[in-house]
Amino acid sequence: MRENNTNNLEFNSELNNEKGNKKYNKKAYKPRKENNNGEKVVNTKKIIKNDKDENKVVKSRKGNGSILDLPTFKKSNLKIIALGGLDEIGKNITIFEYEDEIVLVDCGLEFPDDDMLGVDIVIPDVTYLVRNKNKIKGLFVTHGHEDHIGAIPYILKQVTMPIYTTRLTAKLIEHKLEEHRLLRTTELNIVEQGQTINVGKISVEFIRSSHSIPDACMLAIHTPAGVVVHTGDFKVDYTPIDGQIIDFARLAELGTNGVLALLSDSTNSERKGYTLSEKSIGPVFDSLFEGCKKRIVVATFASNVHRVQQIVNSAVKFGRKIAVSGRSMINMINSARELNYIDAPDNLFIDIDNIKNYTDEQLVIMTTGSQGETMSALTRMAHGEHRKVNLTGNDLVIISATPIPGNEKSVSRVINQLMKIGCEVVYSSLADVHVSGHACQEEQKLILSLVKPKYFLPVHGEFRQLMAHRETAIEMGIDKNNVFITSNGRVLEVNENEAKFTTSVPSGKVMVDGLGVGDVGSVVLRDRQHLSQDGLIVIVMSMDGQTGEFVSGPDVISRGFVYVRESENLMEDVKSFIKEEIDSMVERHIRDWSTIKSTLKDDVRDFIFNKTKRNPMILPIIMEV
């Protein structure tokens, strides 16, 4: 995909508008307001439409932190159902169902596997939600990463529901809704950290968390059956860029009062120790920028706003301007600047078209493509296909990310290509230019010790990661019979006395290819795989509709099988074989089209395999004249 000049111009104007023209201050976050008693004052803003139910939003804290004015109900089992995010990376979505009420946590996408040819993204199967759409009270979103918000527009086309989340996450969702023309018809509510939303028998409390994107939250789901804590993605960072540390006091308070179940991020559950603080990256950037005479290109995740802030800090410190390439990076920085989550001096950001007006040592180019994506800005730069940026031996390229599982080869190819054109490349194997946004074992232990759940469900990870998290929980004293390794679609019913698996609901992968949602399945993927491996042979013939005799053909068309000009003898042999088969069927008075097609397909496939040891797809076409 080529870059759009309009996007770049829009980016430049937005970043340097009145909201952006402020004195540079490393503290990019505004302090929270407090009342005379020192309590936080929190408000909910409905940015799409107002909700007339005044009882829907309640404060979660007063004095000792108890939940106020929540109604009491006769206790039933709470159902916990993951429709995605288990034994996979991505597609996170979890159902919490109590009697006739359902709340959802997150609704993300997954990137396709290598064998999903032509598939753009993968989203969860929400058949169960469609069947129970009248029960759904709301979607509660923990943070703004694609694996937690990317499927929202696709699901809203099947099921309507209000959405509740924090400011930056809401802004990112708003962009998606606008792109899919759903903004006017969707209720999108901004919630402050520390606030509780009451939707009936279920209330959901937003708890301040720490991750690689601002405004991340854990959720405490209050039900008559008990309290369930969902960590979302988290790490324990005592020196976060935004100064927002996990609300340990609230987690401890919940743990003291009693938590029925904990669902916790398992991404780094195999790693011992602690995840490094995001702030540890700052000095590394400074050391790379200091004294560097080359132009600096930094590739990172567009959503890692804290990383972007540190790149901004180093650019300011060493007198460099920043140009941005990649639509997702441009959109993210625009949104973060608008909400005051990135702090930068006046006119720091320049349009990518204007980089020619600056020397190499005056520039930083911030770009997408840290995962080696085929059409990303960095990949196009590496192959000389970028319209605005031409990389040379006078460029230092910093890849500030580690490959997501499955992307290792793609990232390696890009690094090799960058080196072939003479760039100096720094990546995680050579310098500490990346830290994870997910908790390692000691951090997971801390959350377990604070929350003290009766039941524990490792989530957000592949099976081996879920199992490692299970062992950590048992080590922390949780009864092994109360630790549940579940799978997508499996229903776990819990109450204060027992937890058990009962049944399963539809779950799986829905593939999105262009504008088509769900019209690509296993059969289509198998055909695409077949075509990609051995190609296609099309056999075209004409048949007299009255006599049943073949009047022309066969014509044989090959695509992706052999180069016809160099394999004329083989193609002539194929034609001769087809003619013999047709003559044989005529002699046997076989005139049924489906029989003729099936016979030709099988016999020609066997003939070609014996000749070439290849197995192309055979497609017979018979036209009636």
XYZ file of C-alpha atoms in Angstrom:
625
model
C 0.000 0.000 0.000
C 1.410 3.345 -1.017
C 1.559 6.241 1.361
C -1.048 8.943 1.024
C 0.249 12.500 0.928
C -3.004 13.699 2.449
C -2.382 11.659 5.576
C 1.037 13.195 6.014
C -0.271 16.723 5.624
C -3.120 16.050 8.022
C -0.686 14.566 10.510
C 1.588 17.593 10.407
C -1.210 20.087 10.823
C -2.811 18.199 13.696
C 0.384 17.677 15.629
C 1.322 21.312 15.419
C -2.121 22.830 16.059
C -3.068 24.829 19.107
C -3.404 21.717 21.257
C 0.116 20.732 20.406
C 1.698 24.166 20.885
C 2.553 24.019 24.509
C 5.676 24.246 26.576
C 7.648 21.018 26.494
C 7.214 19.167 29.768
C 8.362 15.590 30.328
C 5.300 14.925 32.462
C 2.838 14.337 29.639
C -0.115 13.422 31.837
C -2.436 15.850 33.563
C -2.882 15.303 37.308
C -6.246 13.946 38.454
C -8.613 16.355 40.179
C -9.399 15.856 43.868
C -12.129 17.194 46.126
C -11.633 18.822 49.523
C -11.438 15.430 51.223
C -8.631 14.273 48.980
C -10.890 11.868 47.091
C -10.616 11.529 43.316
C -13.432 13.107 41.345
C -14.322 10.975 38.346
C -16.789 11.591 35.554
C -18.139 9.506 32.726
C -18.398 11.169 29.352
C -20.755 9.777 26.710
C -19.056 10.735 23.467
C -21.635 9.253 21.097
C -25.022 9.612 22.766
C -26.341 10.197 26.256
C -27.743 7.353 28.330
C -30.861 8.264 30.282
C -30.277 5.607 32.943
C -28.870 7.664 35.800
C -28.214 4.525 37.868
C -25.893 2.975 35.305
C -22.756 4.764 36.520
C -21.716 4.692 40.175
C -18.577 5.701 41.995
C -16.451 2.785 43.081
C -14.711 4.394 46.035
C -15.700 6.172 49.191
C -13.494 6.053 52.237
C -12.730 2.351 52.612
C -13.286 1.654 48.924
C -16.530 -0.316 49.151
C -18.923 -0.573 46.227
C -21.935 1.654 46.881
C -25.627 1.045 46.317
C -25.273 -2.172 44.330
C -28.506 -4.210 44.399
C -28.595 -7.696 45.916
C -29.964 -10.728 44.073
C -30.485 -14.424 44.651
C -27.266 -16.198 43.764
C -26.876 -18.342 40.643
C -23.819 -19.684 38.862
C -21.615 -17.282 36.932
C -20.653 -18.544 33.488
C -17.194 -17.673 32.155
C -16.755 -18.312 28.429
C -13.750 -17.331 26.329
C -14.542 -17.063 22.620
C -10.893 -16.331 21.822
C -7.458 -15.680 23.285
C -6.788 -19.201 24.585
C -4.098 -21.398 23.009
C -3.424 -18.554 20.582
C -2.009 -15.046 20.420
C -4.796 -12.563 19.707
C -8.560 -12.627 19.217
C -9.192 -11.909 22.914
C -12.850 -11.893 23.935
C -14.446 -13.232 27.128
C -18.093 -13.583 28.156
C -19.300 -13.233 31.744
C -22.897 -14.417 31.946
C -25.105 -14.253 35.021
C -28.693 -15.411 34.546
C -30.141 -13.152 31.828
C -27.206 -10.718 31.650
C -23.981 -10.847 29.649
C -20.998 -8.523 29.762
C -18.068 -8.869 27.384
C -14.434 -8.107 28.048
C -12.444 -7.072 24.956
C -13.085 -7.958 21.329
C -9.831 -8.341 19.421
C -8.508 -9.641 16.142
C -5.765 -12.094 15.301
C -3.297 -11.894 12.443
C -3.467 -14.800 9.979
C -1.114 -17.760 10.011
C 1.218 -18.285 7.060
C -1.082 -20.926 5.576
C -4.103 -18.579 5.557
C -3.337 -17.319 2.075
C -5.029 -14.045 1.156
C -6.635 -13.623 4.575
C -6.271 -10.134 6.047
C -7.321 -10.693 9.651
C -9.045 -13.291 11.822
C -11.904 -12.430 14.188
C -13.800 -14.536 16.748
C -16.951 -16.495 15.991
C -19.740 -14.737 17.912
C -22.611 -17.068 17.042
C -23.352 -17.468 20.759
C -23.638 -13.703 21.193
C -25.967 -13.381 18.215
C -28.218 -16.050 19.730
C -28.193 -14.237 23.085
C -28.067 -10.630 21.890
C -30.922 -9.568 24.172
C -28.827 -10.486 27.217
C -25.815 -8.333 26.322
C -25.398 -5.327 28.627
C -22.118 -3.983 27.338
C -18.587 -4.446 26.056
C -15.850 -3.431 28.512
C -12.428 -2.870 26.941
C -9.191 -3.112 28.938
C -6.876 -1.265 26.518
C -6.367 -0.213 22.916
C -4.243 -2.915 21.297
C -5.532 -4.565 18.128
C -5.802 -7.994 19.727
C -8.307 -6.438 22.138
C -10.236 -3.926 19.971
C -9.620 -4.912 16.339
C -12.761 -7.029 15.868
C -15.199 -4.530 17.390
C -16.533 -3.064 14.091
C -17.111 -6.515 12.623
C -18.959 -7.754 15.707
C -21.102 -4.607 15.960
C -22.475 -5.374 12.495
C -23.955 -8.532 14.013
C -24.744 -7.442 17.583
C -25.277 -3.925 18.911
C -24.102 -3.065 22.420
C -22.781 -0.100 24.417
C -19.012 0.111 24.835
C -17.245 1.254 28.008
C -13.555 2.087 28.146
C -10.964 4.726 29.001
C -10.085 7.834 26.993
C -7.307 6.734 24.651
C -8.887 3.354 24.015
C -12.181 5.075 23.196
C -10.418 7.353 20.729
C -8.857 4.396 18.920
C -12.200 2.594 18.799
C -13.812 5.771 17.504
C -11.455 5.753 14.502
C -12.474 2.180 13.700
C -16.170 2.925 14.015
C -15.813 5.927 11.744
C -13.976 3.849 9.137
C -16.790 1.273 9.177
C -19.538 3.943 9.288
C -20.760 2.812 12.687
C -19.910 5.901 14.724
C -23.381 7.467 14.716
C -25.142 4.274 15.734
C -22.787 3.096 18.490
C -22.862 4.157 22.132
C -19.242 4.686 23.160
C -18.718 5.692 26.789
C -15.556 7.090 28.366
C -14.875 5.789 31.875
C -12.247 6.957 34.334
C -9.904 4.565 36.098
C -11.383 3.826 39.512
C -14.965 4.047 38.307
C -17.635 1.339 38.383
C -20.340 0.841 35.765
C -23.564 -0.793 36.961
C -25.520 -2.534 34.190
C -27.970 -4.533 36.312
C -26.995 -7.538 38.372
C -23.435 -7.102 37.107
C -21.164 -4.142 37.810
C -17.744 -3.617 36.262
C -14.997 -1.665 38.023
C -12.057 -0.168 36.112
C -8.774 -0.525 38.036
C -5.634 1.385 37.052
C -3.045 -0.887 35.425
C 0.293 -0.625 33.619
C 1.051 -1.804 30.089
C 2.817 -0.588 26.946
C -0.110 1.689 26.063
C -1.667 4.378 28.285
C -5.057 4.021 29.948
C -4.782 0.247 30.385
C -7.091 -1.165 33.047
C -7.789 -4.303 34.981
C -11.457 -5.066 35.548
C -13.250 -6.227 38.682
C -16.551 -7.792 37.657
C -18.965 -7.706 40.578
C -21.776 -10.267 40.417
C -24.096 -11.833 43.015
C -22.027 -15.012 42.605
C -18.842 -13.177 43.569
C -16.131 -10.871 42.264
C -14.018 -11.835 39.264
C -10.817 -9.925 38.449
C -9.607 -9.798 34.836
C -6.089 -8.368 34.576
C -6.123 -7.607 30.861
C -2.562 -7.203 29.577
C -0.285 -5.914 32.323
C 3.218 -5.564 33.688
C 4.400 -4.340 37.072
C 6.313 -1.148 36.301
C 7.338 0.892 39.330
C 8.752 3.717 37.164
C 6.245 4.000 34.299
C 6.592 6.758 31.726
C 3.191 8.205 32.597
C 3.620 7.821 36.356
C 0.523 5.611 36.548
C 1.375 2.590 38.722
C -1.000 -0.349 39.115
C -3.567 0.300 41.861
C -2.118 -2.333 44.189
C -4.147 -1.017 47.121
C -7.421 -1.683 45.346
C -6.329 -5.186 44.287
C -5.325 -5.948 47.879
C -8.642 -4.599 49.126
C -10.535 -6.833 46.724
C -8.393 -9.780 47.787
C -9.119 -9.122 51.451
C -12.861 -8.921 50.800
C -12.784 -12.109 48.739
C -12.285 -12.726 45.012
C -14.107 -15.629 43.414
C -11.883 -15.961 40.337
C -8.873 -14.364 38.661
C -8.220 -14.347 34.915
C -4.631 -13.262 34.286
C -2.297 -12.477 31.367
C -0.044 -15.469 30.580
C 2.108 -14.026 27.770
C 5.410 -14.093 29.682
C 4.543 -16.886 32.106
C 7.572 -18.932 31.005
C 9.989 -16.125 31.882
C 11.436 -15.974 35.378
C 12.016 -12.727 37.235
C 10.618 -9.329 36.328
C 9.979 -7.408 33.124
C 12.228 -4.360 32.846
C 10.683 -0.929 33.235
C 9.846 0.950 30.050
C 11.968 3.795 31.394
C 15.099 1.634 31.007
C 14.880 2.142 27.244
C 15.426 5.916 27.483
C 19.184 5.825 28.227
C 19.685 3.294 25.415
C 18.068 5.656 22.919
C 20.163 8.523 24.273
C 23.378 6.535 23.780
C 22.428 5.699 20.183
C 21.424 9.282 19.363
C 24.412 10.927 21.038
C 27.153 11.778 18.577
C 25.394 9.995 15.704
C 26.010 11.758 12.383
C 23.631 9.516 10.466
C 19.937 9.873 9.870
C 18.091 7.749 12.435
C 15.128 5.553 11.508
C 13.212 3.973 14.403
C 10.649 1.220 13.836
C 8.348 0.279 16.696
C 4.763 -0.694 17.398
C 2.460 2.195 16.558
C 0.469 1.523 19.720
C 3.469 1.756 22.056
C 2.851 5.354 23.045
C 5.343 5.216 25.919
C 8.080 4.148 23.481
C 7.129 6.974 21.144
C 7.434 9.417 24.054
C 10.970 8.234 24.762
C 11.937 8.617 21.112
C 10.504 12.137 21.302
C 12.569 12.833 24.430
C 15.817 11.725 22.748
C 15.041 13.653 19.566
C 14.464 16.817 21.587
C 17.597 16.263 23.658
C 19.821 15.933 20.591
C 18.146 18.523 18.380
C 16.466 16.335 15.782
C 13.137 16.751 14.002
C 10.768 13.788 13.672
C 9.012 12.682 10.487
C 6.484 9.863 10.690
C 5.723 7.194 8.100
C 2.932 4.624 8.270
C -0.789 5.317 8.577
C -1.273 3.499 11.891
C 1.647 5.373 13.452
C 0.297 8.698 12.211
C -3.189 7.974 13.545
C -1.898 6.821 16.921
C 0.314 9.865 17.456
C -2.514 12.177 16.390
C -4.842 10.576 18.934
C -2.275 10.519 21.735
C -1.325 14.157 21.148
C -4.944 15.217 21.111
C -5.494 13.583 24.508
C -2.193 14.854 25.964
C -0.553 11.412 26.203
C 2.473 12.458 24.143
C 4.286 15.624 25.115
C 6.443 17.305 22.481
C 7.669 20.856 21.812
C 6.261 23.107 19.120
C 7.038 22.072 15.558
C 8.964 18.937 16.514
C 7.079 16.854 13.970
C 7.603 17.616 10.295
C 5.871 16.294 7.218
C 7.617 13.386 5.526
C 7.681 15.456 2.316
C 9.974 17.993 3.988
C 12.806 15.692 5.085
C 14.849 16.868 2.095
C 15.112 20.262 3.804
C 17.138 18.822 6.707
C 20.536 17.204 7.028
C 20.804 13.576 8.117
C 21.950 14.449 11.627
C 18.895 16.674 12.081
C 16.356 13.917 11.398
C 14.575 11.005 13.008
C 12.115 9.003 10.925
C 9.623 7.096 13.051
C 7.981 4.249 11.171
C 5.861 1.137 11.324
C 7.145 -2.256 10.190
C 8.904 -3.628 13.263
C 7.303 -7.026 12.540
C 8.465 -7.248 8.932
C 4.951 -6.802 7.532
C 4.997 -7.057 3.740
C 3.404 -3.683 2.997
C 4.731 -1.784 6.002
C 6.738 1.403 5.613
C 10.028 -0.101 6.839
C 9.784 -3.102 4.503
C 9.158 -0.806 1.540
C 12.109 1.352 2.595
C 14.340 -1.727 2.766
C 13.391 -2.737 -0.786
C 13.646 0.761 -2.250
C 9.889 0.966 -2.824
C 9.039 3.811 -0.436
C 7.892 6.955 -2.230
C 9.373 9.400 0.283
C 12.351 7.738 1.980
C 15.427 6.347 0.242
C 17.662 4.486 2.692
C 21.434 4.434 2.211
C 24.591 3.554 4.085
C 24.198 6.820 5.955
C 21.153 5.590 7.888
C 21.003 4.039 11.360
C 17.912 1.823 11.626
C 16.719 0.921 15.137
C 14.105 -1.836 15.379
C 12.624 -1.225 18.821
C 10.557 -4.410 19.125
C 10.952 -8.157 19.299
C 9.251 -10.410 16.750
C 5.815 -11.699 17.651
C 5.831 -15.523 17.467
C 5.492 -16.434 13.803
C 7.054 -13.200 12.507
C 10.695 -14.140 13.088
C 11.453 -14.953 9.440
C 9.794 -11.791 8.161
C 11.766 -9.603 10.567
C 15.001 -11.412 9.715
C 14.436 -10.848 5.989
C 13.951 -7.120 6.526
C 17.092 -6.849 8.689
C 19.134 -8.696 6.067
C 17.816 -6.470 3.303
C 18.590 -3.315 5.293
C 22.158 -4.497 5.791
C 22.517 -5.341 2.092
C 21.819 -1.729 1.152
C 24.419 -0.552 3.685
C 22.310 0.523 6.663
C 23.568 0.125 10.200
C 20.882 -1.888 11.991
C 20.354 -2.125 15.747
C 17.791 -4.607 17.061
C 17.010 -6.436 20.289
C 19.751 -9.054 19.854
C 22.400 -6.312 19.722
C 21.115 -3.741 22.235
C 18.392 -3.342 24.844
C 16.090 -1.376 22.550
C 12.905 -3.160 23.615
C 11.184 -4.296 26.784
C 8.014 -6.317 27.010
C 4.666 -4.950 28.087
C 3.720 -8.207 29.806
C 4.404 -9.532 33.295
C 6.980 -12.226 34.030
C 6.639 -14.849 36.768
C 7.481 -12.687 39.796
C 4.971 -10.049 38.722
C 2.334 -12.722 38.190
C 3.062 -13.993 41.695
C 2.540 -10.495 43.094
C -0.918 -10.217 41.533
C -1.846 -13.698 42.738
C -0.741 -12.857 46.286
C -2.715 -9.600 46.324
C -5.930 -10.864 44.768
C -5.971 -14.252 46.535
C -8.582 -15.804 44.219
C -10.441 -19.005 45.004
C -10.331 -20.051 41.341
C -7.685 -19.194 38.785
C -7.879 -19.169 34.976
C -4.707 -18.420 32.992
C -5.683 -16.547 29.813
C -4.056 -14.662 26.933
C -1.480 -17.140 25.692
C -0.619 -20.337 23.911
C -1.206 -23.630 25.704
C 2.375 -23.909 26.997
C 2.102 -20.404 28.452
C -1.209 -21.209 30.132
C 0.364 -24.317 31.659
C 3.375 -22.359 32.937
C 1.046 -19.833 34.566
C -0.869 -22.728 36.138
C 2.338 -23.961 37.793
C 3.056 -20.472 39.129
C -0.416 -20.278 40.668
C -0.045 -23.675 42.336
C 3.362 -22.590 43.650
C 1.623 -19.572 45.204
C -0.702 -21.840 47.150
C -3.795 -22.059 44.968
C -5.358 -25.513 45.085
C -4.483 -27.296 41.842
C -8.115 -28.429 41.601
C -9.125 -24.763 41.502
C -6.862 -23.894 38.554
C -8.652 -24.322 35.234
C -6.967 -24.549 31.844
C -9.932 -23.917 29.615
C -10.307 -23.570 25.853
C -12.217 -21.303 23.518
C -15.935 -21.998 23.664
C -15.871 -24.092 26.826
C -18.303 -22.985 29.554
C -17.018 -22.801 33.139
C -19.724 -22.277 35.769
C -18.550 -20.955 39.129
C -20.017 -20.087 42.496
C -18.570 -19.784 45.986
C -18.843 -23.550 46.527
C -17.690 -25.115 43.259
C -16.507 -24.574 39.706
C -17.104 -27.000 36.861
C -17.130 -27.264 33.092
C -20.653 -27.828 31.819
C -20.942 -27.486 28.051
C -19.473 -25.713 25.033
C -20.655 -22.947 22.735
C -19.659 -22.196 19.125
C -16.217 -20.643 18.831
C -13.513 -20.555 16.222
C -11.900 -18.409 13.581
C -13.804 -16.186 11.162
C -11.540 -15.041 8.354
C -11.760 -11.585 6.811
C -10.577 -11.248 3.213
C -11.106 -7.769 1.811
C -14.772 -6.916 2.243
C -15.717 -10.549 2.762
C -16.286 -11.648 6.349
C -16.645 -15.364 6.971
C -16.839 -16.361 3.304
C -13.359 -17.879 3.417
C -13.297 -21.251 5.116
C -11.134 -24.343 5.264
C -12.137 -25.467 1.749
C -11.185 -22.122 0.213
C -7.890 -22.069 2.114
C -7.136 -25.602 0.972
C -7.766 -24.595 -2.646
C -5.517 -21.547 -2.242
C -2.814 -23.697 -0.707
C -3.156 -26.159 -3.571
C -2.885 -23.379 -6.145
C 0.134 -21.869 -4.399
C 2.031 -25.157 -4.428
C 1.408 -26.737 -7.852
C -0.593 -24.246 -9.876
C -3.662 -24.635 -12.063
C -4.580 -26.329 -15.342
C -7.821 -25.282 -17.042
C -9.318 -27.560 -19.717
C -11.791 -25.785 -22.031
C -14.061 -27.660 -24.467
C -17.316 -27.069 -26.393
C -20.142 -29.624 -26.662
C -23.108 -29.706 -29.039
C -26.151 -29.411 -26.798
C -28.322 -31.613 -29.032
C -25.980 -34.389 -30.167
C -23.673 -34.449 -27.146
C -20.639 -34.437 -29.418
C -17.561 -32.328 -28.679
C -17.202 -29.710 -31.413
C -14.026 -27.876 -30.330
C -11.117 -28.215 -27.986
C -9.625 -29.212 -25.795
C -7.707 -26.030 -25.049
C -5.323 -26.369 -22.109
C -4.407 -23.267 -20.082
C -1.684 -23.448 -17.434
C -1.071 -20.967 -14.620
C 1.613 -21.523 -12.001
C 2.278 -25.094 -13.190
C 4.902 -24.895 -15.938
C 6.138 -22.213 -18.288
C 4.300 -23.257 -21.449
C 6.920 -22.080 -23.944
C 9.517 -24.304 -22.323
C 7.144 -27.247 -21.873
C 5.361 -27.467 -25.212
C 5.886 -31.233 -25.494
C 4.295 -31.820 -22.093
C 1.276 -29.674 -22.934
C 0.812 -31.477 -26.261
C 0.934 -34.795 -24.428
C -1.764 -33.534 -22.065
C -3.978 -32.470 -24.979
C -3.538 -35.828 -26.700
C -4.420 -37.658 -23.503
C -7.564 -35.544 -23.043
C -8.674 -36.265 -26.635
C -8.252 -39.984 -26.014
C -10.323 -39.718 -22.838
C -13.071 -37.824 -24.660
C -13.173 -40.357 -27.500
C -13.423 -43.149 -24.949
C -16.367 -41.469 -23.191
C -18.134 -40.845 -26.505
C -17.791 -44.526 -27.405
C -19.281 -45.440 -24.013
C -22.138 -42.926 -24.588
C -21.208 -40.909 -21.509
C -22.891 -37.508 -21.972
C -23.583 -36.369 -18.422
C -21.566 -33.201 -17.841
C -20.787 -33.853 -14.204
C -19.522 -37.361 -15.018
C -17.367 -36.054 -17.867
C -15.862 -33.321 -15.662
C -15.198 -35.670 -12.768
C -13.576 -38.304 -14.996
C -11.392 -35.770 -16.797
C -10.325 -34.186 -13.514
C -9.221 -37.488 -11.962
C -7.598 -38.998 -15.057
C -5.718 -35.852 -16.116
C -4.453 -35.368 -12.563
C -3.073 -38.927 -12.513
C -1.527 -38.506 -15.973
C 0.252 -35.266 -15.011
C 1.453 -36.663 -11.700
C 3.009 -39.672 -13.456
C 4.766 -37.310 -15.868
C 5.922 -34.595 -13.451
C 5.338 -35.758 -9.844
C 3.297 -32.583 -9.410
C -0.346 -32.233 -8.483
C -1.853 -29.063 -9.995
C -5.507 -28.189 -9.560
C -7.481 -29.407 -12.594
C -10.471 -27.307 -13.660
C -12.491 -28.684 -16.627
C -14.864 -26.194 -18.312
C -17.436 -27.503 -20.820
C -19.453 -24.963 -22.814
C -22.697 -25.845 -24.571
C -23.103 -24.545 -28.157
